[in-house]
Amino acid sequence: MTEQNPFEMAQKQLDECAAILMLDKDVHELLRHPMRELHVSIPVRMDDGSTRVFQGFRVQYNNALGPTKGGIRFHPAETIDTVRALAAWMTWKCSLLGLPLGGGKGGVICNPKALSETELERLSRAYINQVWQFIGPDKDVPAPDVYTTPQVMAWMMDEYSKLAGRNTFGCITGKPVCIGGSCGREDATARGGMYTIREAAQELGLNLKNATVAIQGYGNAGCNAAFLCKELFGATVVAVSDSKGGAYDKNGLNLESVCGYKAATRSVVDSPHTEVITNEELLELEVDILIAAALENVITERNAGNIKAKLLAELANGPTTPEADKILYENGVHVIPDFLCNAGGVTVSYFEMVQNISMYCWGIEEVYERLDKKMTAAYRSVLDASRGYGINMRQAAYVVAVDRVVEAMRLRGWV
Ligand code: NAD
């Protein structure tokens, strides 16, 4: 969670874009607020027989381009403003990728680590009980997010199907593959990011086979990115990190060994034949590509001037502050902004919806090929806007995304 109110931050980013696009005041005002939100109290029978009431939300930010789409978070520090901001960012992300979807998000204030498996199941089902008439395949389609898993999606889909009186696999994405999930969802975020890195490298004249890479964060996004950098490009990953610190080898890490060590000790720090470095040192390494795949606000005005990478790929949400953005742009660091770089996840979620609607299951190669096309087209549209308007890549991503939503609203006669 950021210190700054995330929804105010999302509104500020939109305001900047509205100025570039010279948006009408009323159009701008409509885009500054969610179209609809639902607040629910969720009673759940606990294992000891008592009942606890949890607070939950579902926000549908804008559905001009299609049904809203976005994850559900189970987090003790969840707030309605975080959910609103994430719903706004989903709107821009879906638009940028050319998906026929709007943006939404949901959340429940709870600590899933303190719940038993049966309590978690009852909470998941009870949330759907409260929101099911508000969501659905042609209205609003949730997905996993912080602390919600494919198993949670399976319970939610089952509950929705019972209430609707028919199997409705397309009401939710991120399901296990045997009940309507899509092949390729697991590493979709990292893989989508790789396609944008490939395009950017071509732009910068960077030979990926000889490129060195440092990755902050070694979870789902960062770990998959490390293996894919090697597998797809033959690049050399010299450093990775987690919340405890980093592991560095200037000749290239043995990723299998680092992975095994992390599985055994829960950290990459001190993994065999590596040097220990801090997260701060990792960000400032002399590498070709820096991948931010952990947290928000890690590249700030304090360290942006020390970034030596030619390319910064933001798999994490919000790793770079607006002040740092300016410094990176002036220093010629090419940034692939978060809602472009990490859009592979929602894109494969959209593929899951399409497969559910058509009752068909695509093979893995088909998923990769379609993902590549979507990510490449989105990257190209952002690069063109960046050059056309003379603005940085993040501003350009906003311009492309917001412009499409505005056009849809105009064509539908909303504004
Ligand atoms: P994750 O929980 O699997 O991994 C997070 C990693 O960050 C872990 O290795 C953790 O140790 C590390 N980390 C935590 N605190 C850190 C710190 N202070 N310094 C350095 N590393 C630290 O999460 P994830 O799914 O890989 O998500 C990472 C980022 O990517 C988040 O910003 C998330 O919003 C974004 N993202 C993920 C997906 C996805 O499909 N997984 C999709 C879109 C965006």
Short mmCIF file of C-alpha atoms and ligand atoms in Angstrom, two decimals:
data_model
loop_
_atom_site.label_atom_id
_atom_site.label_comp_id
_atom_site.label_asym_id
_atom_site.label_seq_id
_atom_site.Cartn_x
_atom_site.Cartn_y
_atom_site.Cartn_z
CA MET A 1 0.00 0.00 0.00
CA THR A 2 1.35 3.44 -0.90
CA GLU A 3 1.46 6.35 1.55
CA GLN A 4 -0.26 8.62 -0.94
CA ASN A 5 -3.99 7.93 -1.31
CA PRO A 6 -3.94 5.65 -4.37
CA PHE A 7 -7.20 6.96 -5.78
CA GLU A 8 -5.96 10.56 -5.61
CA MET A 9 -2.81 9.39 -7.41
CA ALA A 10 -4.92 7.71 -10.13
CA GLN A 11 -6.96 10.89 -10.51
CA LYS A 12 -3.79 13.02 -10.81
CA GLN A 13 -2.44 10.77 -13.55
CA LEU A 14 -5.74 11.11 -15.40
CA ASP A 15 -5.69 14.91 -14.95
CA GLU A 16 -2.26 15.06 -16.60
CA CYS A 17 -3.52 13.00 -19.52
CA ALA A 18 -6.68 15.09 -19.82
CA ALA A 19 -4.48 18.18 -20.24
CA ILE A 20 -2.45 16.54 -23.02
CA LEU A 21 -5.60 15.35 -24.83
CA MET A 22 -7.39 18.65 -24.09
CA LEU A 23 -10.42 16.68 -22.88
CA ASP A 24 -13.76 18.44 -22.43
CA LYS A 25 -14.43 19.29 -18.78
CA ASP A 26 -17.51 17.08 -18.52
CA VAL A 27 -15.78 14.09 -20.15
CA HIS A 28 -12.83 14.53 -17.80
CA GLU A 29 -15.16 14.75 -14.80
CA LEU A 30 -16.97 11.55 -15.79
CA LEU A 31 -13.65 9.69 -16.03
CA ARG A 32 -12.45 10.90 -12.62
CA HIS A 33 -14.98 8.75 -10.71
CA PRO A 34 -16.19 5.15 -10.74
CA MET A 35 -19.51 4.69 -12.54
CA ARG A 36 -20.80 2.26 -9.92
CA GLU A 37 -19.74 0.66 -6.66
CA LEU A 38 -21.25 -1.88 -4.30
CA HIS A 39 -20.41 -2.06 -0.57
CA VAL A 40 -21.45 -5.24 1.20
CA SER A 41 -21.42 -6.74 4.71
CA ILE A 42 -20.61 -10.42 4.52
CA PRO A 43 -21.65 -12.70 7.40
CA VAL A 44 -19.50 -15.82 7.68
CA ARG A 45 -19.96 -18.75 10.07
CA MET A 46 -16.55 -19.43 11.64
CA ASP A 47 -15.26 -22.89 12.61
CA ASP A 48 -15.98 -22.23 16.31
CA GLY A 49 -19.67 -21.62 15.56
CA SER A 50 -19.53 -17.81 15.89
CA THR A 51 -20.45 -15.43 13.05
CA ARG A 52 -18.10 -12.71 11.80
CA VAL A 53 -19.11 -9.90 9.49
CA PHE A 54 -16.56 -8.85 6.84
CA GLN A 55 -16.71 -5.71 4.70
CA GLY A 56 -16.41 -6.12 0.96
CA PHE A 57 -16.49 -3.99 -2.20
CA ARG A 58 -16.90 -4.30 -5.92
CA VAL A 59 -16.18 -1.26 -8.07
CA GLN A 60 -17.14 -0.98 -11.75
CA TYR A 61 -15.11 2.00 -12.92
CA ASN A 62 -16.09 2.37 -16.56
CA ASN A 63 -17.78 -0.07 -18.95
CA ALA A 64 -17.85 1.95 -22.17
CA LEU A 65 -15.66 -0.63 -23.93
CA GLY A 66 -17.38 -3.74 -22.53
CA PRO A 67 -18.06 -5.71 -19.33
CA THR A 68 -15.79 -4.60 -16.50
CA LYS A 69 -12.89 -6.86 -15.52
CA GLY A 70 -10.55 -6.96 -12.54
CA GLY A 71 -9.36 -9.03 -9.61
CA ILE A 72 -10.65 -9.53 -6.08
CA ARG A 73 -8.18 -8.90 -3.23
CA PHE A 74 -8.45 -10.42 0.25
CA HIS A 75 -6.30 -8.10 2.40
CA PRO A 76 -6.44 -6.79 5.99
CA ALA A 77 -5.48 -3.27 4.85
CA GLU A 78 -7.91 -3.14 1.92
CA THR A 79 -9.63 0.23 1.44
CA ILE A 80 -12.31 1.45 -0.93
CA ASP A 81 -9.87 4.01 -2.35
CA THR A 82 -7.34 1.30 -3.23
CA VAL A 83 -10.09 -0.66 -4.97
CA ARG A 84 -11.25 2.47 -6.83
CA ALA A 85 -7.71 3.23 -8.01
CA LEU A 86 -7.11 -0.34 -9.14
CA ALA A 87 -10.46 -0.32 -10.98
CA ALA A 88 -9.41 2.88 -12.79
CA TRP A 89 -6.04 1.35 -13.73
CA MET A 90 -7.81 -1.77 -15.03
CA THR A 91 -9.94 0.47 -17.25
CA TRP A 92 -6.84 1.98 -18.84
CA LYS A 93 -5.03 -1.37 -19.05
CA CYS A 94 -7.89 -3.17 -20.86
CA SER A 95 -8.31 -0.23 -23.21
CA LEU A 96 -4.60 -0.03 -24.01
CA LEU A 97 -4.52 -3.74 -24.89
CA GLY A 98 -7.51 -3.32 -27.20
CA LEU A 99 -9.65 -5.71 -25.13
CA PRO A 100 -13.46 -5.36 -25.36
CA LEU A 101 -13.57 -4.82 -21.60
CA GLY A 102 -13.94 -2.06 -19.04
CA GLY A 103 -12.22 -1.87 -15.67
CA GLY A 104 -13.35 -3.13 -12.28
CA LYS A 105 -11.92 -4.39 -9.01
CA GLY A 106 -13.10 -6.00 -5.80
CA GLY A 107 -11.86 -6.49 -2.28
CA VAL A 108 -12.67 -7.92 1.12
CA ILE A 109 -11.12 -6.61 4.33
CA CYS A 110 -9.83 -9.80 5.93
CA ASN A 111 -6.64 -11.63 6.84
CA PRO A 112 -6.77 -14.85 4.80
CA LYS A 113 -3.67 -16.18 6.60
CA ALA A 114 -5.71 -16.23 9.83
CA LEU A 115 -8.61 -18.18 8.26
CA SER A 116 -8.88 -21.95 8.03
CA GLU A 117 -9.44 -23.53 4.60
CA THR A 118 -13.15 -24.05 5.36
CA GLU A 119 -13.57 -20.45 6.60
CA LEU A 120 -11.84 -19.19 3.44
CA GLU A 121 -14.25 -21.25 1.32
CA ARG A 122 -17.29 -19.91 3.21
CA LEU A 123 -16.01 -16.32 2.88
CA SER A 124 -15.41 -16.77 -0.88
CA ARG A 125 -18.90 -18.19 -1.39
CA ALA A 126 -20.51 -15.56 0.88
CA TYR A 127 -18.85 -12.72 -1.08
CA ILE A 128 -20.40 -14.09 -4.30
CA ASN A 129 -23.76 -14.43 -2.53
CA GLN A 130 -23.68 -10.69 -1.86
CA VAL A 131 -22.46 -9.49 -5.26
CA TRP A 132 -23.69 -12.10 -7.76
CA GLN A 133 -26.47 -9.98 -9.24
CA PHE A 134 -23.98 -7.16 -9.78
CA ILE A 135 -21.45 -9.36 -11.70
CA GLY A 136 -21.65 -11.91 -14.56
CA PRO A 137 -20.05 -12.81 -17.92
CA ASP A 138 -21.63 -9.86 -19.73
CA LYS A 139 -21.53 -7.42 -16.79
CA ASP A 140 -18.39 -7.71 -14.67
CA VAL A 141 -15.88 -10.57 -14.52
CA PRO A 142 -13.62 -10.93 -11.45
CA ALA A 143 -10.23 -12.70 -11.31
CA PRO A 144 -7.55 -13.54 -8.71
CA ASP A 145 -5.46 -10.81 -7.13
CA VAL A 146 -3.60 -10.38 -3.83
CA TYR A 147 -4.24 -13.49 -1.65
CA THR A 148 -6.95 -14.95 -3.89
CA THR A 149 -6.01 -18.13 -5.73
CA PRO A 150 -7.34 -20.40 -8.52
CA GLN A 151 -9.02 -22.46 -5.74
CA VAL A 152 -10.83 -19.33 -4.49
CA MET A 153 -11.93 -18.65 -8.09
CA ALA A 154 -13.22 -22.24 -8.36
CA TRP A 155 -15.39 -21.82 -5.22
CA MET A 156 -16.66 -18.47 -6.46
CA MET A 157 -17.53 -19.83 -9.92
CA ASP A 158 -19.31 -22.78 -8.30
CA GLU A 159 -21.34 -20.49 -6.01
CA TYR A 160 -22.30 -18.21 -8.89
CA SER A 161 -23.31 -21.24 -11.00
CA LYS A 162 -25.54 -22.55 -8.18
CA LEU A 163 -27.24 -19.17 -7.77
CA ALA A 164 -27.68 -18.75 -11.54
CA GLY A 165 -29.00 -22.32 -11.87
CA ARG A 166 -26.53 -23.27 -14.61
CA ASN A 167 -22.79 -23.77 -15.12
CA THR A 168 -21.42 -20.29 -15.74
CA PHE A 169 -17.67 -20.79 -16.15
CA GLY A 170 -17.26 -17.38 -17.81
CA CYS A 171 -18.35 -15.48 -14.68
CA ILE A 172 -14.79 -15.48 -13.35
CA THR A 173 -11.26 -16.06 -14.69
CA GLY A 174 -8.04 -17.47 -13.23
CA LYS A 175 -9.78 -20.79 -12.60
CA PRO A 176 -7.92 -24.12 -12.54
CA VAL A 177 -7.52 -25.40 -16.13
CA CYS A 178 -9.79 -28.46 -15.68
CA ILE A 179 -12.79 -26.25 -14.85
CA GLY A 180 -12.45 -23.67 -17.59
CA GLY A 181 -9.12 -22.00 -16.83
CA SER A 182 -6.80 -21.11 -19.72
CA CYS A 183 -3.44 -22.71 -20.48
CA GLY A 184 -0.67 -20.17 -20.06
CA ARG A 185 -2.28 -18.09 -17.27
CA GLU A 186 0.47 -19.00 -14.76
CA ASP A 187 3.32 -17.08 -16.42
CA ALA A 188 1.18 -14.77 -18.60
CA THR A 189 2.24 -11.57 -16.82
CA ALA A 190 5.97 -12.24 -17.18
CA ARG A 191 5.65 -13.61 -20.71
CA GLY A 192 3.61 -10.60 -21.85
CA GLY A 193 6.34 -8.37 -20.37
CA MET A 194 8.97 -10.29 -22.37
CA TYR A 195 7.21 -9.51 -25.64
CA THR A 196 7.34 -5.80 -24.82
CA ILE A 197 11.03 -6.07 -23.84
CA ARG A 198 11.75 -7.74 -27.19
CA GLU A 199 10.07 -4.85 -29.04
CA ALA A 200 11.84 -2.21 -26.96
CA ALA A 201 15.23 -3.89 -27.47
CA GLN A 202 14.69 -3.79 -31.22
CA GLU A 203 13.91 -0.08 -30.89
CA LEU A 204 17.05 0.57 -28.84
CA GLY A 205 19.28 -1.62 -31.02
CA LEU A 206 19.98 -3.83 -28.00
CA ASN A 207 21.11 -7.39 -28.74
CA LEU A 208 19.18 -9.45 -26.18
CA LYS A 209 21.48 -12.46 -26.50
CA ASN A 210 24.32 -10.38 -25.04
CA ALA A 211 22.14 -8.42 -22.64
CA THR A 212 22.51 -8.44 -18.86
CA VAL A 213 19.43 -8.31 -16.64
CA ALA A 214 18.72 -7.47 -12.98
CA ILE A 215 15.33 -8.33 -11.47
CA GLN A 216 13.89 -6.92 -8.27
CA GLY A 217 11.33 -9.36 -6.81
CA TYR A 218 11.42 -13.13 -7.16
CA GLY A 219 7.74 -14.05 -6.87
CA ASN A 220 5.31 -15.03 -9.62
CA ALA A 221 6.23 -12.12 -11.92
CA GLY A 222 9.99 -11.86 -11.18
CA CYS A 223 10.88 -15.56 -11.07
CA ASN A 224 9.02 -16.36 -14.30
CA ALA A 225 10.66 -13.31 -15.90
CA ALA A 226 14.14 -14.57 -14.96
CA PHE A 227 13.60 -17.97 -16.58
CA LEU A 228 11.94 -16.46 -19.65
CA CYS A 229 14.78 -13.95 -20.19
CA LYS A 230 17.09 -16.92 -20.48
CA GLU A 231 14.72 -19.20 -22.40
CA LEU A 232 13.37 -16.69 -24.94
CA PHE A 233 16.38 -14.38 -25.42
CA GLY A 234 19.43 -16.23 -24.12
CA ALA A 235 20.06 -13.14 -21.94
CA THR A 236 22.19 -13.29 -18.78
CA VAL A 237 20.40 -12.66 -15.48
CA VAL A 238 23.08 -11.30 -13.12
CA ALA A 239 20.96 -10.36 -10.10
CA VAL A 240 17.62 -11.17 -8.45
CA SER A 241 16.18 -10.16 -5.08
CA ASP A 242 13.36 -10.55 -2.61
CA SER A 243 12.26 -8.73 0.53
CA LYS A 244 15.39 -9.91 2.41
CA GLY A 245 17.96 -8.78 -0.20
CA GLY A 246 19.56 -9.92 -3.42
CA ALA A 247 21.90 -12.46 -5.06
CA TYR A 248 24.47 -11.34 -7.65
CA ASP A 249 26.88 -13.05 -10.03
CA LYS A 250 28.44 -10.89 -12.72
CA ASN A 251 28.85 -13.96 -14.95
CA GLY A 252 25.18 -14.91 -14.70
CA LEU A 253 23.18 -16.66 -12.00
CA ASN A 254 22.37 -20.34 -12.06
CA LEU A 255 18.60 -19.79 -11.88
CA GLU A 256 17.71 -23.40 -11.03
CA SER A 257 20.12 -23.28 -8.10
CA VAL A 258 18.78 -19.91 -6.85
CA CYS A 259 15.23 -21.20 -7.16
CA GLY A 260 15.99 -24.37 -5.24
CA TYR A 261 17.76 -22.36 -2.54
CA LYS A 262 14.78 -20.00 -2.22
CA ALA A 263 12.38 -22.94 -1.96
CA ALA A 264 14.48 -24.35 0.88
CA THR A 265 15.26 -21.12 2.80
CA ARG A 266 12.47 -18.76 1.58
CA SER A 267 15.06 -16.27 0.29
CA VAL A 268 17.57 -15.87 -2.54
CA VAL A 269 20.08 -14.23 -0.16
CA ASP A 270 23.29 -16.27 0.32
CA SER A 271 22.39 -18.73 -2.40
CA PRO A 272 25.54 -20.76 -3.35
CA HIS A 273 28.20 -19.10 -5.57
CA THR A 274 26.51 -15.67 -5.41
CA GLU A 275 27.41 -12.35 -3.81
CA VAL A 276 24.94 -10.71 -1.44
CA ILE A 277 23.66 -7.30 -2.58
CA THR A 278 20.96 -5.02 -1.27
CA ASN A 279 17.79 -4.17 -3.15
CA GLU A 280 19.07 -0.59 -3.52
CA GLU A 281 22.35 -1.81 -5.07
CA LEU A 282 20.45 -4.10 -7.45
CA LEU A 283 18.48 -1.18 -8.87
CA GLU A 284 21.67 0.73 -9.62
CA LEU A 285 23.66 -2.12 -11.22
CA GLU A 286 25.45 -1.60 -14.53
CA VAL A 287 23.05 -3.77 -16.58
CA ASP A 288 21.20 -3.43 -19.87
CA ILE A 289 17.75 -4.28 -18.54
CA LEU A 290 16.25 -3.64 -15.12
CA ILE A 291 12.99 -5.44 -14.32
CA ALA A 292 11.01 -4.08 -11.36
CA ALA A 293 8.81 -6.97 -10.20
CA ALA A 294 8.22 -6.37 -6.50
CA LEU A 295 6.74 -3.24 -5.01
CA GLU A 296 5.51 0.26 -5.72
CA ASN A 297 7.61 3.43 -5.14
CA VAL A 298 11.08 1.83 -5.38
CA ILE A 299 12.45 4.17 -8.06
CA THR A 300 12.18 7.70 -6.72
CA GLU A 301 13.87 11.07 -7.24
CA ARG A 302 16.51 9.82 -4.76
CA ASN A 303 17.85 6.98 -6.91
CA ALA A 304 16.48 7.59 -10.43
CA GLY A 305 19.62 9.48 -11.45
CA ASN A 306 21.74 6.43 -10.52
CA ILE A 307 19.86 3.95 -12.70
CA LYS A 308 22.31 2.72 -15.34
CA ALA A 309 20.05 0.31 -17.22
CA LYS A 310 19.05 1.32 -20.76
CA LEU A 311 15.65 -0.30 -20.36
CA LEU A 312 13.34 -0.38 -17.34
CA ALA A 313 10.50 -2.92 -17.55
CA GLU A 314 7.81 -2.43 -14.89
CA LEU A 315 6.21 -5.79 -14.19
CA ALA A 316 5.23 -4.46 -10.74
CA ASN A 317 2.45 -1.93 -10.36
CA GLY A 318 3.65 1.61 -9.64
CA PRO A 319 7.41 1.04 -9.04
CA THR A 320 8.35 4.51 -10.34
CA THR A 321 7.25 7.84 -8.85
CA PRO A 322 6.26 10.73 -11.16
CA GLU A 323 9.39 12.68 -10.09
CA ALA A 324 11.61 9.72 -10.99
CA ASP A 325 9.81 9.37 -14.33
CA LYS A 326 11.01 12.84 -15.33
CA ILE A 327 14.63 12.04 -14.42
CA LEU A 328 14.59 8.72 -16.29
CA TYR A 329 13.11 10.39 -19.38
CA GLU A 330 15.78 13.13 -19.32
CA ASN A 331 18.51 10.49 -18.90
CA GLY A 332 17.22 8.50 -21.88
CA VAL A 333 16.18 5.40 -19.91
CA HIS A 334 13.48 3.68 -21.95
CA VAL A 335 10.58 2.78 -19.62
CA ILE A 336 7.94 0.16 -20.41
CA PRO A 337 5.23 1.43 -18.05
CA ASP A 338 3.41 -0.90 -15.67
CA PHE A 339 -0.01 -1.06 -17.21
CA LEU A 340 1.56 -1.96 -20.55
CA CYS A 341 4.37 -4.21 -19.28
CA ASN A 342 2.25 -6.31 -16.87
CA ALA A 343 -0.90 -6.54 -19.03
CA GLY A 344 -0.22 -10.15 -20.05
CA GLY A 345 -2.21 -11.42 -17.05
CA VAL A 346 -5.45 -9.68 -17.92
CA THR A 347 -4.97 -10.47 -21.60
CA VAL A 348 -4.86 -14.22 -20.94
CA SER A 349 -7.80 -13.76 -18.54
CA TYR A 350 -9.69 -12.27 -21.48
CA PHE A 351 -8.66 -15.31 -23.57
CA GLU A 352 -10.11 -17.47 -20.80
CA MET A 353 -13.45 -15.63 -21.14
CA VAL A 354 -13.43 -16.14 -24.91
CA GLN A 355 -12.69 -19.87 -24.53
CA ASN A 356 -15.47 -20.23 -21.92
CA ILE A 357 -18.01 -18.46 -24.14
CA SER A 358 -17.11 -20.63 -27.15
CA MET A 359 -16.83 -23.85 -25.05
CA TYR A 360 -13.41 -24.49 -26.56
CA CYS A 361 -9.93 -24.91 -25.13
CA TRP A 362 -6.93 -23.42 -26.94
CA GLY A 363 -3.51 -25.08 -26.94
CA ILE A 364 -0.57 -23.34 -25.29
CA GLU A 365 1.02 -22.25 -28.59
CA GLU A 366 -2.21 -20.52 -29.63
CA VAL A 367 -2.31 -18.64 -26.31
CA TYR A 368 1.33 -17.50 -26.71
CA GLU A 369 0.82 -16.40 -30.30
CA ARG A 370 -2.30 -14.38 -29.50
CA LEU A 371 -0.67 -12.85 -26.42
CA ASP A 372 2.36 -11.83 -28.47
CA LYS A 373 0.15 -10.08 -31.05
CA LYS A 374 -1.77 -8.14 -28.40
CA MET A 375 1.32 -7.07 -26.42
CA THR A 376 3.28 -6.10 -29.53
CA ALA A 377 0.42 -4.00 -30.91
CA ALA A 378 -0.01 -2.24 -27.55
CA TYR A 379 3.72 -1.51 -27.27
CA ARG A 380 3.79 -0.07 -30.80
CA SER A 381 0.77 2.17 -30.13
CA VAL A 382 2.43 3.59 -26.99
CA LEU A 383 5.76 4.16 -28.76
CA ASP A 384 3.99 5.97 -31.62
CA ALA A 385 2.07 8.21 -29.18
CA SER A 386 5.25 8.92 -27.21
CA ARG A 387 6.98 10.10 -30.38
CA GLY A 388 3.94 11.85 -31.83
CA TYR A 389 3.21 13.93 -28.72
CA GLY A 390 6.83 14.17 -27.50
CA ILE A 391 5.86 12.69 -24.12
CA ASN A 392 7.24 9.87 -21.99
CA MET A 393 6.04 6.28 -22.40
CA ARG A 394 3.78 6.38 -19.31
CA GLN A 395 2.00 9.53 -20.45
CA ALA A 396 1.74 7.97 -23.91
CA ALA A 397 0.13 4.80 -22.50
CA TYR A 398 -2.46 6.99 -20.75
CA VAL A 399 -3.13 8.98 -23.89
CA VAL A 400 -3.79 5.87 -26.02
CA ALA A 401 -5.95 4.19 -23.36
CA VAL A 402 -8.03 7.21 -22.31
CA ASP A 403 -8.59 8.30 -25.90
CA ARG A 404 -10.18 4.92 -26.74
CA VAL A 405 -12.49 5.02 -23.72
CA VAL A 406 -13.55 8.57 -24.62
CA GLU A 407 -14.25 7.54 -28.21
CA ALA A 408 -16.41 4.63 -26.99
CA MET A 409 -18.35 6.97 -24.67
CA ARG A 410 -18.92 9.43 -27.52
CA LEU A 411 -20.07 6.72 -29.94
CA ARG A 412 -22.46 5.36 -27.32
CA GLY A 413 -23.85 8.85 -26.80
CA TRP A 414 -22.80 9.22 -23.16
CA VAL A 415 -20.96 12.49 -23.69
P1 NAD B 1 4.59 -12.20 -5.34
O1 NAD B 1 4.03 -12.04 -3.99
O2 NAD B 1 4.53 -13.55 -5.99
O3 NAD B 1 6.14 -11.74 -5.35
C1 NAD B 1 6.58 -10.52 -4.85
C2 NAD B 1 8.08 -10.55 -4.71
O4 NAD B 1 8.54 -9.28 -4.25
C3 NAD B 1 8.58 -11.58 -3.69
O5 NAD B 1 9.74 -12.19 -4.20
C4 NAD B 1 8.93 -10.72 -2.48
O6 NAD B 1 9.96 -11.29 -1.68
C5 NAD B 1 9.43 -9.47 -3.18
N1 NAD B 1 9.46 -8.31 -2.29
C6 NAD B 1 8.57 -7.97 -1.32
N2 NAD B 1 9.02 -6.88 -0.66
C7 NAD B 1 10.19 -6.52 -1.26
C8 NAD B 1 11.13 -5.48 -1.03
N3 NAD B 1 10.96 -4.61 -0.04
N4 NAD B 1 12.21 -5.42 -1.84
C9 NAD B 1 12.39 -6.33 -2.81
N5 NAD B 1 11.56 -7.34 -3.06
C10 NAD B 1 10.48 -7.44 -2.29
O7 NAD B 1 3.87 -11.11 -6.25
P2 NAD B 1 3.76 -11.06 -7.84
O8 NAD B 1 2.47 -11.65 -8.25
O9 NAD B 1 5.03 -11.53 -8.45
O10 NAD B 1 3.60 -9.46 -8.03
C11 NAD B 1 4.73 -8.59 -8.03
C12 NAD B 1 4.32 -7.28 -8.65
O11 NAD B 1 3.80 -7.53 -9.95
C13 NAD B 1 3.20 -6.55 -7.89
O12 NAD B 1 3.39 -5.17 -8.02
C14 NAD B 1 1.95 -6.97 -8.64
O13 NAD B 1 0.90 -6.01 -8.49
C15 NAD B 1 2.50 -6.99 -10.06
N6 NAD B 1 1.65 -7.78 -10.95
C16 NAD B 1 1.60 -9.13 -10.84
C17 NAD B 1 0.77 -9.85 -11.70
C18 NAD B 1 0.70 -11.35 -11.65
O14 NAD B 1 0.02 -11.94 -12.52
N7 NAD B 1 1.38 -12.01 -10.73
C19 NAD B 1 -0.03 -9.17 -12.66
C20 NAD B 1 0.07 -7.78 -12.76
C21 NAD B 1 0.91 -7.10 -11.89
#
